[in-house]
Coordinates of C-alpha atoms in Angstrom, one line a residue:
Chain A
M3 CA 0.0 0.0 0.0
K4 CA 1.3 3.5 -0.9
L5 CA 1.7 6.1 1.8
H6 CA -0.9 8.4 0.5
E7 CA -3.5 5.7 0.6
L8 CA -3.3 5.2 4.4
S9 CA -6.1 6.6 6.6
L10 CA -5.1 9.0 9.4
Q11 CA -5.3 6.2 12.0
E12 CA -3.2 3.9 9.8
T13 CA -0.7 6.6 9.2
H14 CA -0.4 7.3 12.9
E15 CA 0.2 3.6 13.6
Q16 CA 3.0 3.5 11.0
L17 CA 4.6 6.6 12.4
S18 CA 4.3 5.8 16.1
S19 CA 5.7 2.2 15.5
R20 CA 8.5 3.9 13.4
K21 CA 7.8 1.8 10.3
I22 CA 7.9 5.1 8.4
S23 CA 9.2 8.6 9.3
S24 CA 7.3 11.9 9.0
A25 CA 10.1 13.1 6.7
E26 CA 9.5 10.1 4.4
L27 CA 5.8 10.7 4.5
T28 CA 6.1 14.4 3.9
R29 CA 8.5 13.9 1.0
A30 CA 6.0 11.4 -0.6
Y31 CA 3.2 14.0 -0.4
L32 CA 5.5 16.8 -1.7
E33 CA 6.5 14.6 -4.6
R34 CA 2.8 13.9 -5.4
V35 CA 2.0 17.6 -5.3
Q36 CA 4.9 18.4 -7.6
R37 CA 3.8 15.7 -10.1
I38 CA 0.0 15.9 -10.0
D39 CA -0.9 19.4 -8.8
P40 CA 0.1 21.2 -12.1
Q41 CA -3.1 19.6 -13.5
V42 CA -5.3 19.9 -10.4
K43 CA -4.1 23.3 -9.3
S44 CA -5.2 22.9 -5.7
Y45 CA -2.2 24.7 -4.0
V46 CA -1.4 28.4 -4.3
T47 CA 1.7 28.0 -2.1
V48 CA 3.7 24.9 -1.3
S49 CA 5.6 25.5 2.0
E50 CA 8.3 22.8 1.3
D51 CA 11.0 24.1 3.6
L52 CA 8.6 24.6 6.6
A53 CA 7.1 21.1 5.9
L54 CA 10.5 19.4 6.0
E55 CA 11.5 21.2 9.2
Q56 CA 8.2 20.4 10.9
A57 CA 8.6 16.8 9.8
R58 CA 12.1 16.7 11.3
Q59 CA 10.7 18.0 14.6
A60 CA 7.9 15.5 14.5
D61 CA 10.3 12.6 14.0
E62 CA 12.3 13.8 17.0
R63 CA 9.1 14.0 19.0
I64 CA 8.1 10.4 17.9
K65 CA 11.6 9.2 18.8
S66 CA 11.4 10.7 22.3
G67 CA 7.8 9.5 22.7
D68 CA 6.9 12.7 24.5
G69 CA 3.5 14.3 23.8
L70 CA 2.6 12.2 20.9
T71 CA -0.8 12.8 19.3
T72 CA -2.7 11.0 16.6
L73 CA -1.8 13.8 14.2
T74 CA 1.9 14.1 15.1
G75 CA 4.0 13.9 11.9
I76 CA 1.0 13.9 9.6
P77 CA 0.9 16.4 6.7
Y78 CA -2.0 18.6 5.8
S79 CA -2.9 21.6 3.8
A80 CA -5.0 24.7 4.7
K81 CA -7.3 27.0 2.8
D82 CA -5.5 30.2 2.1
S83 CA -7.7 32.3 4.4
L84 CA -6.1 30.8 7.5
S85 CA -3.2 33.0 8.7
T86 CA 0.1 31.1 8.7
R87 CA 3.1 32.8 10.2
G88 CA 5.8 33.6 7.6
V89 CA 3.9 31.7 4.9
N90 CA 2.0 33.7 2.2
T91 CA -1.7 34.0 3.1
T92 CA -3.5 35.5 0.1
C93 CA -7.2 34.5 0.2
S94 CA -6.5 34.0 -3.5
S95 CA -6.6 37.7 -3.9
K96 CA -4.1 39.9 -5.8
I97 CA -4.6 42.5 -3.0
L98 CA -2.9 40.1 -0.6
E99 CA -0.5 38.4 -3.1
N100 CA 2.6 39.0 -1.1
Y101 CA 1.2 39.2 2.4
K102 CA 3.0 37.1 5.1
P103 CA 1.2 37.1 8.5
F104 CA 3.3 37.5 11.6
Y105 CA 1.1 35.2 13.6
D106 CA -0.7 31.9 13.1
S107 CA -4.5 31.4 13.3
T108 CA -5.5 29.4 16.4
A109 CA -6.5 26.4 14.3
I110 CA -3.0 26.3 12.8
T111 CA -1.4 26.8 16.2
N112 CA -3.4 23.8 17.5
L113 CA -2.2 21.6 14.6
N114 CA 1.4 22.9 15.3
L115 CA 1.0 21.8 18.9
A116 CA -0.3 18.4 17.8
G117 CA 2.8 18.1 15.6
S118 CA 1.2 18.2 12.2
V119 CA 3.1 19.2 9.1
L120 CA 1.9 22.1 6.8
L121 CA 2.4 21.2 3.2
G122 CA 1.0 24.4 1.8
K123 CA -2.0 26.7 1.2
N124 CA -5.0 25.9 -1.0
N125 CA -6.7 27.9 -3.7
M126 CA -10.1 29.3 -3.1
D127 CA -12.6 31.8 -4.5
E128 CA -11.2 35.3 -3.7
F129 CA -11.9 35.9 0.0
G130 CA -14.4 33.0 -0.1
M131 CA -16.7 34.6 -2.6
G132 CA -17.8 32.0 -5.0
S133 CA -19.0 28.4 -5.4
S134 CA -16.4 27.1 -8.0
T135 CA -12.9 28.6 -7.3
E136 CA -13.3 30.3 -10.6
N137 CA -13.2 33.6 -8.7
S138 CA -9.6 33.0 -7.5
G139 CA -7.4 35.9 -8.4
F140 CA -4.8 33.4 -9.6
F141 CA -6.2 30.4 -11.4
T142 CA -9.1 27.9 -11.3
T143 CA -8.8 24.6 -9.5
R144 CA -10.0 21.6 -11.4
N145 CA -12.2 18.8 -10.1
P146 CA -9.9 15.7 -9.7
W147 CA -12.8 13.5 -11.1
N148 CA -13.1 15.5 -14.3
F149 CA -10.7 18.3 -15.2
D150 CA -13.5 20.1 -17.2
R151 CA -15.6 20.5 -14.0
V152 CA -15.3 22.9 -11.1
P153 CA -14.3 21.5 -7.7
G154 CA -17.0 23.6 -6.0
G155 CA -16.2 26.5 -3.7
S156 CA -15.0 28.4 -2.0
S157 CA -12.7 25.8 -0.3
G158 CA -12.3 24.1 -3.7
G159 CA -8.5 23.8 -3.5
S160 CA -8.7 22.0 -0.1
A161 CA -11.4 19.5 -1.3
A162 CA -9.5 18.8 -4.6
A163 CA -6.2 18.3 -2.6
V164 CA -7.8 15.7 -0.4
A165 CA -9.6 14.0 -3.3
A166 CA -6.5 13.8 -5.4
G167 CA -4.3 12.4 -2.6
L168 CA -2.3 15.6 -2.4
A169 CA -3.0 15.9 1.4
P170 CA -4.4 13.4 3.8
F171 CA -6.6 16.1 5.3
A172 CA -7.2 19.8 4.9
L173 CA -8.6 22.7 6.8
G174 CA -11.4 24.4 5.0
E175 CA -13.6 27.4 5.9
D176 CA -17.4 27.5 5.5
T177 CA -19.3 30.8 5.3
G178 CA -22.2 29.6 3.2
G179 CA -21.4 26.0 2.1
S180 CA -17.7 26.5 1.3
V181 CA -16.6 23.3 3.0
R182 CA -19.7 21.1 2.2
M183 CA -20.2 22.0 -1.4
P184 CA -16.6 21.3 -2.6
A185 CA -16.5 18.2 -0.4
S186 CA -19.7 17.0 -2.2
F187 CA -18.4 17.9 -5.7
C188 CA -15.0 16.2 -5.0
G189 CA -16.2 13.1 -3.1
V190 CA -14.6 13.8 0.3
T191 CA -16.1 14.2 3.8
G192 CA -16.3 17.7 5.1
L193 CA -17.6 19.2 8.3
K194 CA -19.1 22.7 8.7
T195 CA -18.7 23.1 12.5
T196 CA -21.0 24.9 14.9
Y197 CA -20.4 28.6 14.9
G198 CA -17.8 29.2 17.6
R199 CA -16.7 25.6 18.0
V200 CA -13.4 26.3 16.3
S201 CA -11.7 29.6 17.0
R202 CA -11.8 32.2 14.2
Y203 CA -8.7 34.0 15.5
G204 CA -6.4 34.5 12.5
L205 CA -9.0 33.5 10.0
I206 CA -9.3 36.3 7.4
P207 CA -13.0 37.2 7.7
L208 CA -15.6 37.2 5.0
V209 CA -18.8 37.3 7.0
S210 CA -17.9 37.4 10.7
S211 CA -21.3 36.1 11.9
F212 CA -21.2 33.1 9.5
D213 CA -17.5 32.0 9.2
T214 CA -16.5 28.6 10.5
I215 CA -13.4 26.5 10.1
G216 CA -13.8 22.8 9.5
P217 CA -11.9 19.7 8.5
M218 CA -12.0 18.0 5.1
A219 CA -10.8 14.4 4.9
R220 CA -11.4 11.0 3.4
S221 CA -13.8 9.7 6.1
A222 CA -16.0 10.8 9.0
Y223 CA -13.5 9.1 11.3
D224 CA -10.6 11.1 9.9
V225 CA -12.7 14.3 10.3
S226 CA -13.3 13.4 14.0
L227 CA -9.5 13.1 14.6
V228 CA -8.9 16.6 13.1
L229 CA -11.8 18.2 14.9
E230 CA -10.5 17.0 18.2
A231 CA -7.2 18.8 17.5
I232 CA -8.6 22.1 16.4
A233 CA -11.8 22.7 18.4
G234 CA -12.1 24.4 21.7
H235 CA -12.5 27.8 23.5
D236 CA -10.1 30.5 22.6
P237 CA -9.9 33.7 24.6
K238 CA -8.7 35.4 21.4
D239 CA -12.1 34.8 19.7
G240 CA -14.9 36.5 21.7
T241 CA -17.5 34.3 19.9
S242 CA -15.8 31.0 20.5
R243 CA -17.8 28.4 22.5
V244 CA -16.7 27.5 26.1
E245 CA -18.2 24.0 26.2
S246 CA -15.6 21.3 26.5
V247 CA -14.6 19.4 23.3
Q248 CA -15.9 15.8 23.2
N249 CA -13.7 12.8 22.4
Y250 CA -15.3 12.3 19.0
S251 CA -13.1 9.5 17.7
E252 CA -13.5 7.4 20.9
S253 CA -17.3 7.7 20.6
L254 CA -17.2 6.7 16.9
K255 CA -15.2 3.6 17.8
K256 CA -17.9 2.5 20.3
A257 CA -20.8 3.3 18.0
E258 CA -22.7 0.2 16.8
N259 CA -26.0 1.4 15.4
L260 CA -28.3 4.4 15.2
R261 CA -31.2 3.0 17.3
G262 CA -33.2 5.7 19.0
L263 CA -32.0 8.4 16.6
R264 CA -34.8 10.5 14.9
I265 CA -33.9 11.8 11.4
G266 CA -36.0 14.5 9.8
I267 CA -36.2 14.9 6.0
P268 CA -37.1 18.5 5.2
K269 CA -39.6 18.3 2.3
E270 CA -38.5 21.8 1.0
Y271 CA -35.1 20.3 0.0
F272 CA -36.5 17.7 -2.3
V273 CA -38.1 19.9 -4.9
E274 CA -38.1 20.7 -8.6
G275 CA -34.6 21.5 -9.9
L276 CA -33.1 18.7 -7.9
D277 CA -31.2 16.4 -10.2
K278 CA -32.9 13.0 -10.5
E279 CA -29.7 11.0 -9.7
V280 CA -28.8 13.2 -6.8
D281 CA -32.3 12.7 -5.4
A282 CA -32.1 8.9 -5.9
S283 CA -28.7 8.6 -4.2
V284 CA -29.6 10.7 -1.2
R285 CA -32.9 8.8 -0.8
A286 CA -31.0 5.5 -1.0
A287 CA -28.6 6.8 1.7
I288 CA -31.5 7.7 3.9
K289 CA -32.8 4.1 3.5
Q290 CA -29.4 2.8 4.5
I291 CA -29.4 5.0 7.6
E292 CA -32.8 3.8 8.5
S293 CA -31.6 0.2 8.3
L294 CA -29.0 1.1 10.9
G295 CA -31.9 1.7 13.3
A296 CA -32.7 5.4 12.9
E297 CA -36.3 6.5 12.7
V298 CA -37.0 8.6 9.6
M299 CA -39.8 11.3 9.4
E300 CA -40.7 14.1 7.1
V301 CA -40.4 17.6 8.5
S302 CA -40.9 21.1 7.2
L303 CA -38.6 24.1 7.2
P304 CA -41.1 26.6 5.8
H305 CA -38.8 29.6 5.3
T306 CA -36.3 27.6 3.2
Q307 CA -37.0 29.6 0.0
Y308 CA -35.8 32.8 1.6
A309 CA -32.4 31.5 2.8
I310 CA -30.6 32.6 -0.4
P311 CA -31.7 36.2 -0.5
V312 CA -31.2 36.6 3.3
Y313 CA -27.8 35.0 3.1
Y314 CA -26.6 37.1 0.2
L315 CA -27.9 40.4 1.7
I316 CA -26.1 39.8 5.0
L317 CA -23.0 38.6 3.2
F318 CA -22.9 41.7 1.0
A319 CA -23.2 44.0 4.0
E320 CA -20.7 42.2 6.3
A321 CA -18.2 41.5 3.5
S322 CA -18.1 45.1 2.3
S323 CA -17.3 46.2 5.9
N324 CA -14.7 43.4 6.4
L325 CA -13.0 44.3 3.1
A326 CA -12.7 48.0 3.9
K327 CA -9.3 47.4 5.5
Y328 CA -7.7 46.6 2.2
D329 CA -6.7 50.2 1.3
G330 CA -3.0 50.0 0.4
V331 CA -1.8 51.6 3.6
R332 CA -0.4 49.1 6.1
F333 CA -0.1 45.8 4.1
G334 CA -1.0 44.2 0.8
L335 CA -1.0 45.7 -2.6
S336 CA -0.6 49.5 -2.8
E337 CA -0.8 51.5 -6.0
R338 CA 1.2 54.6 -5.3
T339 CA 2.1 56.0 -8.7
T340 CA 0.4 59.4 -8.5
G341 CA -1.8 61.6 -6.4
D342 CA -2.9 61.7 -2.8
L343 CA -4.1 59.1 -0.3
M344 CA -7.6 59.0 -1.8
D345 CA -6.0 58.0 -5.2
V346 CA -4.1 55.2 -3.4
Y347 CA -7.4 53.8 -2.0
L348 CA -9.2 54.0 -5.3
K349 CA -6.5 52.5 -7.5
T350 CA -5.4 49.8 -5.0
R351 CA -8.9 48.5 -4.6
E352 CA -9.8 48.8 -8.2
T353 CA -6.6 46.9 -9.3
G354 CA -6.5 44.4 -6.4
F355 CA -10.1 43.1 -6.2
G356 CA -11.6 40.7 -8.7
A357 CA -15.0 41.2 -10.4
E358 CA -17.1 39.2 -7.9
T359 CA -15.5 40.8 -4.9
K360 CA -16.2 44.3 -6.3
R361 CA -19.8 43.3 -7.1
R362 CA -20.4 42.2 -3.5
I363 CA -18.6 45.2 -2.0
M364 CA -20.8 47.4 -4.1
L365 CA -24.0 45.6 -3.2
G366 CA -23.1 45.6 0.5
T367 CA -22.2 49.3 0.5
F368 CA -25.6 49.9 -1.1
A369 CA -27.5 47.7 1.4
L370 CA -25.9 49.5 4.3
S371 CA -26.2 53.0 3.0
A372 CA -28.5 55.6 4.5
G373 CA -32.1 55.1 3.3
Y374 CA -31.7 51.5 2.4
Y375 CA -30.5 49.9 5.6
D376 CA -34.0 49.0 7.0
A377 CA -35.3 47.8 3.7
Y378 CA -32.4 45.4 3.0
Y379 CA -30.0 44.6 5.8
L380 CA -32.5 44.8 8.7
K381 CA -35.2 43.0 6.8
A382 CA -32.7 40.2 6.0
Q383 CA -31.7 39.9 9.7
K384 CA -35.4 39.6 10.7
V385 CA -36.1 36.8 8.2
R386 CA -32.8 35.2 9.4
A387 CA -34.5 34.9 12.8
L388 CA -37.4 33.1 11.2
I389 CA -35.1 30.6 9.5
R390 CA -33.4 29.9 12.8
Q391 CA -36.8 29.3 14.4
D392 CA -37.6 26.8 11.6
F393 CA -34.5 24.7 12.6
Q394 CA -35.2 25.1 16.4
K395 CA -38.7 23.7 15.8
A396 CA -37.5 20.8 13.6
F397 CA -35.0 19.9 16.3
E398 CA -37.7 19.6 18.9
T399 CA -38.8 16.4 17.1
C400 CA -35.6 15.2 15.5
D401 CA -31.9 14.7 16.3
A402 CA -30.6 15.4 12.8
L403 CA -31.8 16.3 9.3
I404 CA -30.7 14.9 6.0
T405 CA -30.7 16.6 2.6
P406 CA -28.6 16.8 -0.6
V407 CA -25.6 19.1 -0.4
A408 CA -26.2 20.6 -3.8
P409 CA -29.0 20.2 -6.4
T410 CA -26.5 18.8 -9.0
T411 CA -23.1 17.3 -9.3
A412 CA -20.1 19.5 -10.2
F413 CA -20.9 21.9 -13.1
R414 CA -18.6 22.7 -16.0
I415 CA -15.9 25.3 -15.7
G416 CA -17.2 28.5 -17.3
E417 CA -20.9 27.4 -17.1
K418 CA -22.1 29.8 -14.5
I419 CA -19.3 32.4 -14.2
S420 CA -21.0 35.0 -16.4
N421 CA -24.3 34.9 -14.5
P422 CA -23.7 35.7 -10.8
L423 CA -27.3 35.1 -9.8
D424 CA -27.2 31.6 -11.3
M425 CA -24.0 30.9 -9.4
Y426 CA -25.6 32.1 -6.1
L427 CA -28.5 29.6 -6.6
S428 CA -26.1 26.6 -6.6
D429 CA -25.9 27.3 -2.8
V430 CA -29.6 26.8 -2.3
F431 CA -29.2 23.8 0.2
V432 CA -26.2 25.0 2.2
V433 CA -26.6 28.6 3.2
A434 CA -29.5 28.3 5.7
I435 CA -27.2 26.3 7.9
N436 CA -24.8 29.2 8.3
L437 CA -27.8 31.6 9.0
A438 CA -28.6 29.3 12.0
G439 CA -25.0 28.6 13.0
I440 CA -25.6 24.9 13.3
P441 CA -23.1 22.1 12.2
A442 CA -23.5 20.0 9.0
L443 CA -21.5 17.1 7.6
S444 CA -21.1 16.4 3.9
V445 CA -20.8 12.7 3.2
P446 CA -20.2 11.0 -0.2
C447 CA -23.2 8.9 -1.1
G448 CA -23.1 8.1 -4.8
F449 CA -22.0 9.0 -8.3
S450 CA -23.6 10.3 -11.5
N451 CA -21.7 10.2 -14.8
G452 CA -18.4 9.7 -12.8
L453 CA -19.0 12.7 -10.6
P454 CA -19.5 12.4 -6.8
I455 CA -22.8 13.1 -5.0
G456 CA -22.9 14.3 -1.4
M457 CA -25.6 14.1 1.4
Q458 CA -25.8 16.8 4.1
V459 CA -26.4 15.7 7.7
M460 CA -27.2 18.6 10.0
G461 CA -28.0 18.9 13.7
P462 CA -28.5 21.4 16.5
H463 CA -25.7 23.5 17.9
L464 CA -22.7 21.4 19.1
S465 CA -24.2 18.1 17.8
E466 CA -20.9 17.3 15.9
E467 CA -20.7 13.9 17.7
T468 CA -24.1 12.8 16.4
L469 CA -23.4 13.9 12.8
L470 CA -20.0 12.2 12.8
R471 CA -21.6 9.0 14.2
I472 CA -24.2 9.0 11.4
G473 CA -21.5 9.6 8.8
H474 CA -19.1 7.0 10.3
L475 CA -21.7 4.2 10.6
Y476 CA -23.0 5.0 7.1
Q477 CA -19.4 4.8 5.8
S478 CA -18.9 1.5 7.7
Q479 CA -21.5 0.0 5.4
T480 CA -20.8 1.8 2.1
D481 CA -17.7 2.4 0.0
W482 CA -18.5 5.7 -1.8
H483 CA -15.9 7.5 0.3
T484 CA -13.1 5.0 -0.6
K485 CA -13.3 5.6 -4.4
H486 CA -10.6 7.6 -6.0
P487 CA -10.4 9.8 -9.1
P488 CA -8.3 8.8 -12.1
C489 CA -5.5 11.2 -11.1
W490 CA -5.1 9.5 -7.7
Chain B
M13 CA -38.8 46.6 1.4
S14 CA -41.5 49.2 1.4
E15 CA -41.3 52.1 -1.1
K16 CA -37.5 51.9 -1.1
A17 CA -37.8 48.8 -3.2
Q18 CA -38.8 51.0 -6.1
I19 CA -35.2 52.1 -6.3
R20 CA -33.9 53.3 -9.7
V21 CA -30.7 51.6 -10.5
D22 CA -28.7 53.6 -13.1
E23 CA -25.1 54.6 -13.7
K24 CA -25.4 57.6 -11.4
L25 CA -26.4 55.4 -8.5
V26 CA -23.7 52.9 -9.3
R27 CA -21.0 55.7 -9.4
E28 CA -22.2 57.1 -6.1
I29 CA -21.9 53.7 -4.4
A30 CA -18.5 53.1 -6.0
S31 CA -17.3 56.3 -4.6
L32 CA -18.5 55.3 -1.1
A33 CA -16.8 51.9 -1.5
R34 CA -13.6 53.6 -2.7
L35 CA -13.6 51.7 -6.0
D36 CA -12.4 53.4 -9.2
L37 CA -14.7 51.5 -11.6
T38 CA -14.2 51.5 -15.3
D39 CA -17.1 52.5 -17.6
D40 CA -17.5 48.9 -18.6
E41 CA -17.7 47.7 -15.0
T42 CA -20.2 50.5 -14.2
K43 CA -22.5 49.4 -17.1
M44 CA -22.2 45.7 -16.1
F45 CA -23.1 46.5 -12.5
V46 CA -26.2 48.5 -13.5
S47 CA -27.7 45.4 -15.2
Q48 CA -26.5 42.9 -12.5
F49 CA -27.7 45.1 -9.7
K50 CA -31.2 45.2 -11.2
D51 CA -31.4 41.4 -11.4
I52 CA -30.0 40.8 -7.9
L53 CA -32.1 43.5 -6.1
D54 CA -35.2 42.2 -8.0
Y55 CA -34.4 38.7 -6.8
V56 CA -33.9 39.6 -3.1
S57 CA -37.2 41.6 -3.1
V58 CA -38.9 38.2 -2.6
L59 CA -38.3 38.9 1.1
N60 CA -41.1 41.5 0.9
E61 CA -43.5 38.5 1.1
V62 CA -42.5 37.7 4.6
D63 CA -44.3 39.4 7.5
T64 CA -41.6 40.5 9.9
D65 CA -43.6 43.1 11.9
N66 CA -43.1 41.4 15.2
V67 CA -39.8 39.7 14.6
A68 CA -36.6 40.8 16.3
P69 CA -33.5 40.7 14.0
A70 CA -31.0 37.8 14.7
Y71 CA -27.6 39.4 14.3
L72 CA -25.7 36.4 15.6
S73 CA -25.9 32.9 14.2
S74 CA -26.2 31.3 17.6
S75 CA -27.4 32.3 21.0
N76 CA -23.9 32.6 22.5
K77 CA -22.9 36.0 23.7
N78 CA -19.7 37.8 23.1
M79 CA -17.1 36.8 25.7
P80 CA -14.4 39.5 26.2
R81 CA -11.1 38.2 27.4
E82 CA -9.1 39.5 30.3
D83 CA -6.7 42.2 29.3
R84 CA -3.2 40.9 29.9
V85 CA 0.1 42.3 29.0
E86 CA 1.8 40.1 26.4
E87 CA 4.8 40.3 24.2
S88 CA 3.9 42.1 21.0
V89 CA 5.1 41.6 17.5
P90 CA 8.6 43.0 16.8
T91 CA 8.3 46.3 14.8
E92 CA 10.4 45.1 11.9
E93 CA 8.2 42.0 11.5
F94 CA 5.1 44.1 11.4
L95 CA 6.6 46.6 9.0
A96 CA 7.8 43.9 6.7
N97 CA 4.2 43.9 5.2
A98 CA 4.0 47.7 4.9
P99 CA 4.2 49.0 1.3
Q100 CA 6.5 51.8 2.5
S101 CA 8.0 52.5 5.9
K102 CA 10.5 55.0 7.4
D103 CA 12.0 55.1 10.9
D104 CA 9.7 52.5 12.4
Y105 CA 6.6 54.1 10.9
V106 CA 4.3 53.2 8.1
L107 CA 4.7 55.7 5.4
I108 CA 1.6 56.9 3.5
P109 CA 1.2 59.4 0.6
R110 CA 0.1 63.0 1.5
V111 CA -3.5 63.0 2.7
H112 CA -4.1 66.2 0.7
V113 CA -2.3 67.4 -2.4
E114 CA -2.6 71.1 -3.5
Q115 CA -4.2 71.2 -6.9

């Protein structure tokens, strides 16, 4: 068996018994990245020197046996919106092309403490704005299953890297589906965590009230191992949750069936526009989960149709505020050829931001401007409250809900890029989850024309253990998550 | 969205917003945004259907409150490391162009 084919647990066993070294493993991944990534284009930065140094330190730690964790010596990649000290962090934007943070985000710090090895940073839609990575300021990532298709977005690089065996796991970030949608399109398992479960400190913000960091890996079990390492309260993030972190992987090991679990199927998610094969695959997965002992019932989330307009209005507003700091003064691109400070602002922002980013800054500035605030931003926040209530009500009678992640499989590169509204609609099943701040897991559950299909399992705040248990038991009976693309 | 939903999207409005957003849009971009704004604002106007008269806005995505941390003195970033990202610097300060230039 080749090194990149091992699960995280198997890799850990090989490392801790010293059958392989972290240096050997890291070099094997770097070699694959060098060979395969020119086609997939999942990395914007490969941090080879840092990776080899971290691997060397991990090997010393393994040798001494002190403070070994399951992830010690295991390589990974991270979406380029997570700050990494001394390593370019660009958000795939020209405005941050040469930006090197002087601190690590807490999620990265936690993986450093665990002894993991950073291979590099993954491509994304600029600042997380997009559903295909076509909005990257640098290049478009390809879907490893079919190079003519998008990998989904905005964490498309991270999903593609995991799917193509260019990283055993990756950290993604989900503002409105950005972990789940690419996980579904690329056939990997991705978790959108409860808002506040993983610290946002050092995560370059898109929508501060939606943003969440989450693991992407090859199985629910692997996801559980990464979540244990990165989750937890952080004094540096005032919105992070104080509840203690569960031992997710231990609980998965003990799980035998889903008896006693009530699963709701929201009828508003199985409607016209849903691809027939996606529909059939998700329904088959629900049957499988029922056969594991769960009780399945239909539920209603009546405000579902309003999730997209609410999501985008709030996103426009918060994103335009968050992106005001890119002004060419303290860091990042700065166009200083002529004129005064105002000219620097105008030219830097005009040159540095891509079309979709400008469009959203414009719409947000409009939605927040005097005279329109009540009609757009405030109205959206009120409907958001109703969408949250829908979920609260559903969770009075069920423990989890299951839906498709996306209405279709991966679409063609170029298919939606000229019609922004059409692109926004591809997020129809994922954005409501961020409005409510609840967790959701994307699990591979089938294929259509050689392209992966994903189901979405969501639950109340801090129900990650339940979601991972459902995913893990489903994966113990199915092999969709073990299939690999041709470039593997 | 009351009477404000009858907003007229034209080049003048787009240029005004661009000025607020500090974006020096090209003429082509301005024209493109006029048509796209119309589509997108028309689409989000579906929210008018929802009765929100007695609904309080939900600004946070969960019920947890902000938790300020204790203010402790910690070592800060070395100045030169901070300034390494600055487009221009001089004597430990970030250098910026003149705020106002005489015409």
